[in-house]
CSV table of C-alpha atoms in Angstrom, one decimal:
chain,number,residue,atom,x,y,z
I,166,MET,CA,51.1,-38.7,34.8
I,167,ALA,CA,54.5,-37.1,35.4
I,168,ARG,CA,57.9,-38.3,36.7
I,169,LYS,CA,60.8,-36.2,36.6
I,170,ASN,CA,61.2,-34.5,33.2
I,171,THR,CA,58.7,-36.9,31.5
I,172,VAL,CA,55.0,-36.8,31.0
I,173,TRP,CA,52.5,-39.5,29.6
I,174,ALA,CA,48.8,-40.3,29.7
I,175,ARG,CA,47.2,-43.5,31.0
I,176,VAL,CA,43.6,-44.7,31.2
I,177,TYR,CA,42.2,-47.7,33.0
I,178,TYR,CA,39.1,-49.4,31.6
I,179,ARG,CA,36.9,-52.4,31.7
I,180,ASN,CA,34.9,-53.3,28.7
I,181,THR,CA,31.7,-55.0,30.0
I,182,THR,CA,29.7,-54.5,27.0
I,183,GLY,CA,30.9,-57.8,25.4
I,184,GLU,CA,31.4,-55.8,22.1
I,185,GLU,CA,34.3,-54.5,20.3
I,186,LEU,CA,35.2,-50.9,21.3
I,187,ARG,CA,37.7,-48.2,20.1
I,188,SER,CA,39.4,-45.7,22.1
I,189,VAL,CA,41.8,-42.6,21.6
I,190,LEU,CA,44.0,-41.4,24.3
I,191,THR,CA,45.4,-37.9,23.7
I,192,LEU,CA,48.2,-36.1,25.6
I,193,MET,CA,48.4,-32.4,25.0
I,194,GLY,CA,51.4,-30.5,26.1
I,195,PRO,CA,52.3,-26.7,25.9
I,196,GLY,CA,53.1,-25.2,22.5
I,197,GLY,CA,50.7,-27.5,20.7
I,198,ARG,CA,52.5,-30.6,21.2
I,199,THR,CA,50.2,-33.7,21.0
I,200,VAL,CA,50.6,-37.5,21.2
I,201,GLU,CA,47.6,-39.6,20.2
I,202,LEU,CA,47.3,-43.4,20.8
I,203,HIS,CA,44.6,-45.7,19.5
I,204,CYS,CA,43.6,-48.6,21.8
I,205,ALA,CA,41.3,-51.5,21.3
I,206,PRO,CA,39.7,-52.5,24.5
I,207,ALA,CA,39.2,-56.4,24.5
I,208,ALA,CA,35.5,-57.4,24.7
I,209,HIS,CA,35.7,-59.0,28.1
I,210,ASP,CA,35.3,-58.0,31.8
I,211,GLU,CA,39.0,-57.9,32.6
I,212,PRO,CA,40.6,-54.5,33.6
I,213,GLY,CA,43.0,-53.1,31.1
I,214,THR,CA,45.1,-50.0,30.5
I,215,CYS,CA,46.0,-47.8,27.6
I,216,GLU,CA,49.2,-45.6,27.9
I,217,THR,CA,50.9,-43.0,25.6
I,218,PRO,CA,54.6,-43.0,25.1
I,219,ARG,CA,56.5,-41.0,27.6
I,220,ILE,CA,57.7,-37.8,26.2
I,221,PRO,CA,60.0,-35.0,27.6
I,222,ALA,CA,58.1,-32.6,29.7
I,223,SER,CA,58.2,-28.8,28.6
I,224,GLY,CA,56.6,-25.9,30.4
I,225,THR,CA,55.6,-25.8,34.0
I,226,PRO,CA,54.6,-29.0,36.0
I,227,GLY,CA,50.9,-29.8,35.5
I,228,SER,CA,50.9,-27.9,32.0
I,229,ALA,CA,50.0,-31.1,30.1
I,230,THR,CA,46.4,-32.5,29.8
I,231,ALA,CA,44.9,-35.8,28.6
I,232,ILE,CA,41.6,-36.9,27.1
I,233,ALA,CA,40.3,-40.4,26.7
I,234,GLU,CA,37.5,-41.1,24.3
I,235,PHE,CA,35.7,-44.6,24.0
I,236,MET,CA,33.5,-45.2,21.1
I,237,GLY,CA,31.5,-48.1,19.6
I,238,ALA,CA,32.8,-50.1,16.7
I,239,GLY,CA,31.9,-49.5,13.0
I,240,PRO,CA,32.6,-46.7,10.6
I,241,VAL,CA,34.0,-43.6,12.4
I,242,GLU,CA,31.3,-41.4,11.2
I,243,GLU,CA,28.6,-43.7,12.6
I,244,ALA,CA,30.3,-45.0,15.8
I,245,PRO,CA,28.5,-43.6,18.9
I,246,LEU,CA,30.7,-41.8,21.4
I,247,LEU,CA,30.3,-43.6,24.6
I,248,LEU,CA,32.6,-41.8,27.0
I,249,ARG,CA,35.0,-38.8,27.1
I,250,ALA,CA,37.0,-38.1,30.1
I,251,GLY,CA,39.7,-35.5,30.7
I,252,SER,CA,42.3,-34.6,33.1
I,253,GLU,CA,42.2,-31.5,35.1
I,254,ARG,CA,45.1,-29.1,35.4
I,255,ALA,CA,46.9,-29.0,38.7
I,256,PRO,CA,45.9,-26.3,41.1
I,257,GLY,CA,48.0,-23.2,40.3
I,258,ALA,CA,49.1,-24.4,36.8
I,259,GLY,CA,49.2,-21.9,34.1
I,260,GLY,CA,47.3,-22.1,30.8
């Protein structure tokens, strides 16, 4: 997401599994700048959101990307990756 001179990442979700899940939302900007947010989607069928803090934009519009990963509960090395989704660069964006 972008507005004026700020960028941020947002993911919408519904956890219909009835089980605890973990998620990581990562916003990557030009020059190796990264913001990572850990979310805990509630174990119910209600829609929810997870959003990174807004940071100053640097570089050309559309130069930031985001990745959302949802995984099962339990030890990190044993938790199954359930979903990985990423943003696409805007047409004509560099990088």
